Amino acid sequence: MDNQLSNTINNLSESETLAMTRMSRELIAEGKDVISLSIGEPDFNTPQFIKDAAIKAINENYTHYTPVPGYPELRKAISTKFKRDNNLDYTPEQIVVSTGAKHSLANIALSLLNPNDEVILPAPYWVSYKEIVKLAGAKHVSIPSSIEQDFKVTADDIKKAITDKTRMVWFSTPCNPSGSVYTKSELEDIAKLIAQYPHIIIVSDEIYEHINFNDKHESIAQFDYIKDQVVTVNGVSKGFAMTGWRIGYIGAPKWIADACTKMQGQFTSGTSSISQKAAQAALEADSSCTLEMRKAFEKRRELVLNLMSDIPGLKLNNPKGAFYVFPDVSSYFGKTDGKTIINNASDLAMYLLNEGLVALVSGDAFGDSNCIRFSYATSEDILIEAIKRIKNTLALLH
Ligand SMILES: Cc1ncc(COP(=O)(O)O)c(C=O)c1O
């Protein structure tokens, strides 16, 4: 039968992180002992008090359709959280709760972008940004960075990429995949630049806020002169180990919040009633549960950096947040084990999967073809074994 799919879906790429996870599951189903470090989710379970809030919500019959932008009490809790944690003033009317931060991002793109608009993506960027921009019919403009710059771009780099079609700048801090964290002064430079272009919106993805090994998380919306041009995106998936609950949210100028509400009113309606009550409990609590997980991630980062520094040919930065390391593996390009030639990071990821039985994600998916992403959201024993396998498998290349 002819391909009857839409151009939209034919042009969309499968998420490479999910593809890698799928491939490793297939190998596991064949009986292979694969270690998967490809997925971006905490290995912790959701804290008990959050689960209890969900059970209570079910028993209290929070089982009906919810208001499209989220329950008023949840939006109030988010407004309080923004003030408490980030010193940001967003009223509940400026907040929209969606089915994960990914959905929040899709709402923003579909609400604000027209065909041929340009969206600047400092690379490396999270895999889905490019595809979501494409879904909205717009074009992504990637700005490269390198490990020498700690994978961060400057205001000057962004300025050079701005054209009269530029509509948005999207980035995450802490960053997936590099773990880099923008400092207050770096954000201020970017804010000052974008304030000169009132039609440009900054999408600031802060989903890894709580997995930040610096002293304090910094939001770009803190600078008053830029706040009306910023959409702050966040959620409970990473910081509270709630990936399956599917709750993300934005704080935005009201006209953008209204547009996102209208968009999701036609697509998904309000997100799950039970998950919203669970998220409210998470956001109203003190931050001790996120703190414990952050400490565990920080310890694992030290372990991973230590063990990896022993592998010849890997260049590493010191990620200040999230739970990834993003080594530059370009010194292996052109090498072979006698069977497979490694031409790029994707070849290396496949080689490490097939020969080393460790699943990682090629940097190509993130707009940086010299690197490979390694998630350390798993136990120390598994990390030690995975790095041993990587080291031994890379040693076969010459
Ligand atoms: C940078 C970034 N933004 C957004 C998301 C999506 O989060 P959610 O699970 O809330 O949709 C992820 C998840 O991997 C991410 O890494």
Coordinates of C-alpha atoms and ligand atoms in Angstrom, one line a residue:
M1 CA 0.0 0.0 0.0
D2 CA 1.2 3.5 -0.8
N3 CA 2.4 5.6 2.2
Q4 CA -0.7 7.3 3.3
L5 CA 0.9 9.1 6.2
S6 CA 0.9 12.9 6.4
N7 CA 3.9 14.9 5.4
T8 CA 4.0 16.1 9.0
I9 CA 4.6 12.6 10.4
N10 CA 6.8 11.5 7.5
N11 CA 9.1 14.5 8.2
L12 CA 9.2 13.9 11.9
S13 CA 12.2 11.9 13.4
E14 CA 11.8 9.3 16.0
S15 CA 13.2 10.5 19.3
E16 CA 16.8 9.1 19.3
T17 CA 16.8 8.6 23.1
L18 CA 13.6 6.6 22.9
A19 CA 15.0 4.7 19.8
M20 CA 18.1 3.8 21.7
T21 CA 16.1 2.6 24.6
R22 CA 13.9 0.6 22.2
M23 CA 17.0 -1.0 20.6
S24 CA 18.5 -1.9 24.0
R25 CA 15.1 -3.5 25.1
E26 CA 15.2 -5.6 21.9
L27 CA 18.7 -6.9 22.7
I28 CA 17.6 -7.6 26.3
A29 CA 14.6 -9.5 24.9
E30 CA 17.1 -11.6 22.9
G31 CA 18.8 -12.5 26.2
K32 CA 21.7 -10.0 26.0
D33 CA 22.9 -8.4 29.2
V34 CA 22.6 -4.7 28.1
I35 CA 23.1 -1.8 30.4
S36 CA 21.0 1.1 29.3
L37 CA 22.3 4.5 30.0
S38 CA 20.3 6.1 27.3
I39 CA 17.1 7.3 29.0
G40 CA 16.7 10.6 30.8
E41 CA 14.9 9.6 34.0
P42 CA 15.8 9.4 37.6
D43 CA 16.0 5.8 38.9
F44 CA 14.4 6.8 42.2
N45 CA 10.7 6.1 42.8
T46 CA 8.3 8.9 43.5
P47 CA 8.4 9.9 47.2
Q48 CA 5.7 8.3 49.4
F49 CA 4.0 11.5 50.5
I50 CA 3.3 12.4 46.8
K51 CA 1.9 8.9 46.1
D52 CA -0.3 9.3 49.2
A53 CA -1.7 12.6 47.8
A54 CA -2.6 10.8 44.6
I55 CA -4.4 7.9 46.5
K56 CA -6.3 10.5 48.5
A57 CA -7.3 12.3 45.3
I58 CA -8.7 9.1 43.9
N59 CA -10.6 8.4 47.1
E60 CA -11.9 12.0 47.1
N61 CA -13.2 11.5 43.5
Y62 CA -10.8 13.8 41.7
T63 CA -11.7 11.7 38.7
H64 CA -13.5 14.2 36.4
Y65 CA -12.4 16.4 33.6
T66 CA -10.1 19.2 34.9
P67 CA -10.0 22.9 34.0
V68 CA -7.9 23.2 30.8
P69 CA -5.0 25.2 32.3
G70 CA -5.0 23.1 35.5
Y71 CA -6.7 23.1 38.9
P72 CA -6.7 26.6 40.4
E73 CA -5.1 25.3 43.6
L74 CA -2.3 23.7 41.6
R75 CA -1.7 26.9 39.6
K76 CA -1.7 28.8 43.0
A77 CA 0.9 26.3 44.3
I78 CA 3.1 26.8 41.2
S79 CA 2.8 30.6 41.5
T80 CA 4.0 30.3 45.2
K81 CA 6.8 28.0 44.1
F82 CA 8.0 30.5 41.4
K83 CA 8.2 33.2 44.1
R84 CA 9.7 30.9 46.8
D85 CA 12.3 29.2 44.7
N86 CA 13.0 31.6 41.8
N87 CA 11.8 35.0 43.1
L88 CA 9.6 35.2 40.0
D89 CA 6.1 36.9 40.1
Y90 CA 3.7 34.8 38.0
T91 CA 0.0 35.0 38.9
P92 CA -2.0 31.8 38.6
E93 CA -3.5 33.2 35.4
Q94 CA 0.0 33.2 33.9
I95 CA 0.4 29.5 34.5
V96 CA -0.6 26.6 32.3
V97 CA -0.2 23.0 33.5
S98 CA 0.2 20.4 30.7
T99 CA 0.9 16.7 30.1
G100 CA 4.7 17.0 30.9
A101 CA 7.1 19.8 30.0
K102 CA 7.3 18.3 26.5
H103 CA 3.7 19.1 26.0
S104 CA 4.2 22.6 27.4
L105 CA 7.0 23.1 24.8
A106 CA 4.7 21.8 22.0
N107 CA 2.0 24.2 23.1
I108 CA 4.4 27.1 23.0
A109 CA 5.7 26.2 19.5
L110 CA 2.2 25.6 18.0
S111 CA 0.8 28.8 19.6
L112 CA 3.6 31.2 18.6
L113 CA 5.4 30.0 15.5
N114 CA 4.4 30.4 11.8
P115 CA 6.0 28.7 8.8
N116 CA 9.5 30.0 8.1
D117 CA 9.9 31.6 11.5
E118 CA 13.4 30.8 12.9
V119 CA 14.1 29.4 16.3
I120 CA 17.6 29.6 17.6
L121 CA 18.8 26.5 19.4
P122 CA 22.1 26.7 21.2
A123 CA 23.7 23.3 20.6
P124 CA 23.9 20.8 22.2
Y125 CA 20.1 21.0 22.7
W126 CA 17.5 18.5 23.9
V127 CA 16.5 16.1 21.1
S128 CA 12.8 17.1 21.0
Y129 CA 13.3 20.9 20.5
K130 CA 14.2 20.5 16.8
E131 CA 11.3 18.2 16.1
I132 CA 8.8 20.3 18.0
V133 CA 9.9 23.4 16.0
K134 CA 9.6 21.4 12.8
L135 CA 6.1 20.3 13.8
A136 CA 5.1 23.9 14.0
G137 CA 6.4 24.4 10.5
A138 CA 9.2 26.6 11.6
K139 CA 13.0 26.3 11.1
H140 CA 15.6 25.6 13.7
V141 CA 18.9 27.5 13.6
S142 CA 21.5 25.7 15.6
I143 CA 24.5 27.6 17.2
P144 CA 27.4 25.3 17.9
S145 CA 29.4 25.3 21.1
S146 CA 32.2 23.0 22.2
I147 CA 33.5 21.3 25.3
E148 CA 36.1 24.1 25.5
Q149 CA 33.2 26.6 26.1
D150 CA 31.6 24.2 28.6
F151 CA 29.0 23.7 25.9
K152 CA 27.5 27.2 26.5
V153 CA 26.9 29.9 24.0
T154 CA 27.4 33.6 24.6
A155 CA 25.1 36.6 23.9
D156 CA 27.5 37.4 21.0
D157 CA 27.0 33.9 19.5
I158 CA 23.3 34.4 19.7
K159 CA 23.5 37.9 18.2
K160 CA 25.2 36.5 15.1
A161 CA 22.4 34.0 14.5
I162 CA 19.6 36.6 14.8
T163 CA 17.8 37.5 11.5
D164 CA 14.6 39.3 10.8
K165 CA 12.9 35.9 10.9
T166 CA 14.1 35.0 14.4
R167 CA 11.1 34.4 16.7
M168 CA 12.5 32.5 19.6
V169 CA 15.6 31.3 21.4
W170 CA 15.2 28.0 23.3
F171 CA 17.6 26.5 25.7
S172 CA 17.8 24.4 28.9
T173 CA 19.7 25.2 32.1
P174 CA 20.8 22.9 33.6
C175 CA 21.3 21.5 30.1
N176 CA 20.3 18.1 28.7
P177 CA 22.6 16.7 27.3
S178 CA 25.7 18.6 28.5
G179 CA 24.8 19.2 32.2
S180 CA 26.0 22.8 31.8
V181 CA 24.5 25.5 33.9
Y182 CA 24.3 29.1 32.8
T183 CA 25.5 31.6 35.5
K184 CA 23.5 34.7 36.5
S185 CA 25.8 37.0 34.6
E186 CA 25.8 34.8 31.4
L187 CA 22.0 34.9 31.5
E188 CA 22.0 38.6 32.1
D189 CA 24.1 39.1 29.0
I190 CA 21.6 37.1 27.0
A191 CA 18.7 38.9 28.5
K192 CA 20.2 42.3 27.7
L193 CA 20.7 41.2 24.1
I194 CA 17.2 39.8 23.6
A195 CA 15.6 42.9 25.2
Q196 CA 16.7 44.8 22.1
Y197 CA 14.5 42.5 20.0
P198 CA 11.0 42.8 21.5
H199 CA 9.5 40.3 19.0
I200 CA 11.8 37.5 20.2
I201 CA 10.6 35.1 22.9
I202 CA 13.0 33.2 25.1
V203 CA 11.9 29.7 26.1
S204 CA 13.8 28.9 29.2
D205 CA 13.5 25.1 30.0
E206 CA 14.3 24.7 33.7
I207 CA 13.1 21.1 34.1
Y208 CA 16.4 20.2 35.8
E209 CA 16.2 23.0 38.3
H210 CA 16.5 20.8 41.3
I211 CA 19.4 18.8 39.9
N212 CA 21.8 21.7 40.0
F213 CA 25.2 21.3 41.8
N214 CA 25.8 25.0 41.8
D215 CA 24.7 27.0 44.8
K216 CA 21.5 28.3 43.4
H217 CA 19.4 27.9 40.3
E218 CA 19.1 31.0 38.2
S219 CA 16.2 31.9 35.9
I220 CA 16.5 34.3 33.0
A221 CA 13.0 35.7 33.8
Q222 CA 14.5 37.3 37.0
F223 CA 15.6 40.3 35.0
D224 CA 12.5 42.6 34.9
Y225 CA 13.3 44.1 31.5
I226 CA 13.1 40.7 29.8
K227 CA 10.4 39.0 31.8
D228 CA 7.6 39.8 29.3
Q229 CA 9.6 38.1 26.6
V230 CA 10.3 34.9 28.6
V231 CA 8.3 31.6 28.9
T232 CA 9.7 29.7 31.9
V233 CA 9.1 26.0 31.5
N234 CA 9.3 23.6 34.4
G235 CA 7.7 20.4 35.7
V236 CA 7.9 17.7 38.3
S237 CA 9.4 14.9 36.2
K238 CA 13.0 15.1 37.0
G239 CA 13.3 16.9 40.4
F240 CA 10.6 14.8 42.1
A241 CA 11.1 11.5 40.2
M242 CA 7.7 11.8 38.6
T243 CA 8.3 11.1 34.9
G244 CA 5.3 8.8 34.6
W245 CA 2.8 11.3 36.1
R246 CA 3.1 13.7 33.2
I247 CA 3.0 17.1 34.7
G248 CA 4.8 20.1 33.2
Y249 CA 3.9 23.8 33.4
I250 CA 4.8 27.2 32.2
G251 CA 4.9 30.7 33.7
A252 CA 4.4 33.2 30.8
P253 CA 3.0 36.6 29.8
K254 CA -0.8 36.2 30.0
W255 CA -1.3 36.4 26.2
I256 CA 1.0 33.4 25.8
A257 CA -0.6 31.5 28.7
D258 CA -4.0 32.1 27.1
A259 CA -2.8 30.9 23.7
C260 CA -1.4 27.7 25.2
T261 CA -4.6 27.1 27.1
K262 CA -6.6 27.5 23.9
M263 CA -4.2 25.1 22.1
Q264 CA -4.4 22.4 24.7
G265 CA -8.2 22.9 25.0
Q266 CA -8.4 21.4 21.5
F267 CA -5.7 18.8 21.9
T268 CA -5.7 17.2 25.3
S269 CA -7.9 19.2 27.6
G270 CA -6.6 19.6 31.2
T271 CA -4.1 17.0 32.2
S272 CA -4.8 14.1 34.6
S273 CA -6.7 15.0 37.8
I274 CA -4.8 12.6 40.0
S275 CA -1.4 13.6 38.7
Q276 CA -2.3 17.3 39.3
K277 CA -3.1 16.6 43.0
A278 CA 0.2 14.6 43.3
A279 CA 2.1 17.5 41.8
Q280 CA 0.5 20.0 44.1
A281 CA 1.7 17.9 47.1
A282 CA 5.2 17.8 45.6
L283 CA 5.4 21.6 45.0
E284 CA 3.9 22.6 48.3
A285 CA 6.4 20.4 50.3
D286 CA 9.8 21.6 51.4
S287 CA 12.6 20.7 49.1
S288 CA 14.2 17.9 51.3
C289 CA 13.1 15.1 49.0
T290 CA 14.7 16.7 46.0
L291 CA 17.8 17.5 48.0
E292 CA 18.4 13.8 48.8
M293 CA 18.2 12.8 45.2
R294 CA 20.4 15.7 44.2
K295 CA 23.1 14.6 46.6
A296 CA 23.0 11.1 45.2
F297 CA 23.3 12.4 41.6
E298 CA 26.3 14.6 42.7
K299 CA 28.1 11.6 44.2
R300 CA 27.5 9.6 41.0
R301 CA 28.8 12.4 38.9
E302 CA 32.1 12.3 40.9
L303 CA 32.3 8.6 40.5
V304 CA 31.6 8.7 36.7
L305 CA 34.0 11.6 36.1
N306 CA 36.7 9.8 38.1
L307 CA 36.3 6.5 36.2
M308 CA 35.9 8.1 32.8
S309 CA 39.0 10.2 33.2
D310 CA 40.9 6.9 33.1
I311 CA 39.6 6.1 29.5
P312 CA 42.1 7.3 26.9
G313 CA 40.7 9.6 24.2
L314 CA 37.6 10.9 26.0
K315 CA 37.4 14.6 26.6
L316 CA 35.2 15.5 29.5
N317 CA 33.7 18.7 31.0
N318 CA 32.5 19.0 34.6
P319 CA 28.7 19.1 34.3
K320 CA 27.2 21.3 37.0
G321 CA 23.7 19.9 36.8
A322 CA 21.2 17.3 35.4
F323 CA 22.4 13.7 35.3
Y324 CA 24.4 13.4 32.1
V325 CA 28.0 13.5 31.0
F326 CA 28.6 14.4 27.4
P327 CA 32.2 13.3 26.5
D328 CA 33.8 14.4 23.2
V329 CA 34.7 11.1 21.5
S330 CA 36.0 12.5 18.3
S331 CA 39.5 11.0 18.9
Y332 CA 38.0 7.6 18.1
F333 CA 36.7 8.7 14.6
G334 CA 38.6 6.8 11.9
K335 CA 39.5 3.9 14.2
T336 CA 38.4 0.3 13.8
D337 CA 38.3 -3.0 15.7
G338 CA 39.0 -4.8 12.4
K339 CA 35.3 -5.3 11.7
T340 CA 33.6 -1.9 12.2
I341 CA 34.9 1.4 11.2
I342 CA 33.9 4.3 13.5
N343 CA 33.2 7.3 11.4
N344 CA 31.1 9.4 13.8
A345 CA 29.4 9.4 17.2
S346 CA 26.4 7.4 15.9
D347 CA 28.8 4.6 14.8
L348 CA 30.5 4.7 18.1
A349 CA 27.1 4.5 20.0
M350 CA 26.1 1.5 17.9
Y351 CA 29.5 -0.1 18.4
L352 CA 29.3 0.3 22.2
L353 CA 25.8 -1.1 22.1
N354 CA 26.6 -4.2 20.0
E355 CA 30.1 -5.0 21.2
G356 CA 30.1 -3.5 24.7
L357 CA 26.4 -4.0 25.6
V358 CA 26.1 -0.4 26.9
A359 CA 23.4 1.8 25.4
L360 CA 24.3 5.5 25.1
V361 CA 23.0 8.2 22.8
S362 CA 24.9 9.8 19.9
G363 CA 25.5 13.5 20.2
D364 CA 24.1 13.9 16.6
A365 CA 20.6 13.8 18.1
F366 CA 21.5 16.8 20.3
G367 CA 23.1 18.8 17.5
D368 CA 26.7 17.9 18.4
S369 CA 28.3 15.2 16.4
N370 CA 31.5 14.9 18.3
C371 CA 30.0 13.7 21.5
I372 CA 28.0 11.0 23.1
R373 CA 25.5 11.2 26.0
F374 CA 25.8 9.1 29.0
S375 CA 23.1 9.2 31.7
Y376 CA 24.2 8.4 35.2
A377 CA 20.7 8.1 36.6
T378 CA 21.4 4.6 37.8
S379 CA 23.1 2.8 40.7
E380 CA 26.8 3.1 41.4
D381 CA 27.3 -0.7 40.8
I382 CA 25.8 -0.4 37.4
L383 CA 27.8 2.7 36.5
I384 CA 31.0 1.0 37.5
E385 CA 30.2 -2.0 35.3
A386 CA 29.1 0.1 32.4
I387 CA 32.3 2.2 32.4
K388 CA 34.4 -0.9 32.7
R389 CA 32.6 -2.3 29.6
I390 CA 33.0 1.0 27.7
K391 CA 36.7 1.2 28.6
N392 CA 37.4 -2.4 27.4
T393 CA 35.4 -2.0 24.2
L394 CA 37.0 1.3 23.3
A395 CA 40.4 -0.3 23.9
L396 CA 39.8 -2.7 21.0
L397 CA 39.8 0.3 18.5
H398 CA 43.0 1.2 16.8
Ligands
LIG1 C1 15.5 19.4 28.7 C2 14.2 18.7 28.8 N1 13.1 19.3 28.7 C3 11.9 18.7 28.8 C4 11.8 17.4 29.1 C5 10.5 16.7 29.2 O1 10.0 16.6 30.4 P1 8.6 15.9 30.7 O2 8.9 14.5 31.2 O3 8.0 16.7 31.9 O4 7.8 16.0 29.5 C6 13.0 16.6 29.2 C7 12.9 15.2 29.4 O5 13.8 14.4 29.1 C8 14.2 17.3 29.1 O6 15.4 16.6 29.2

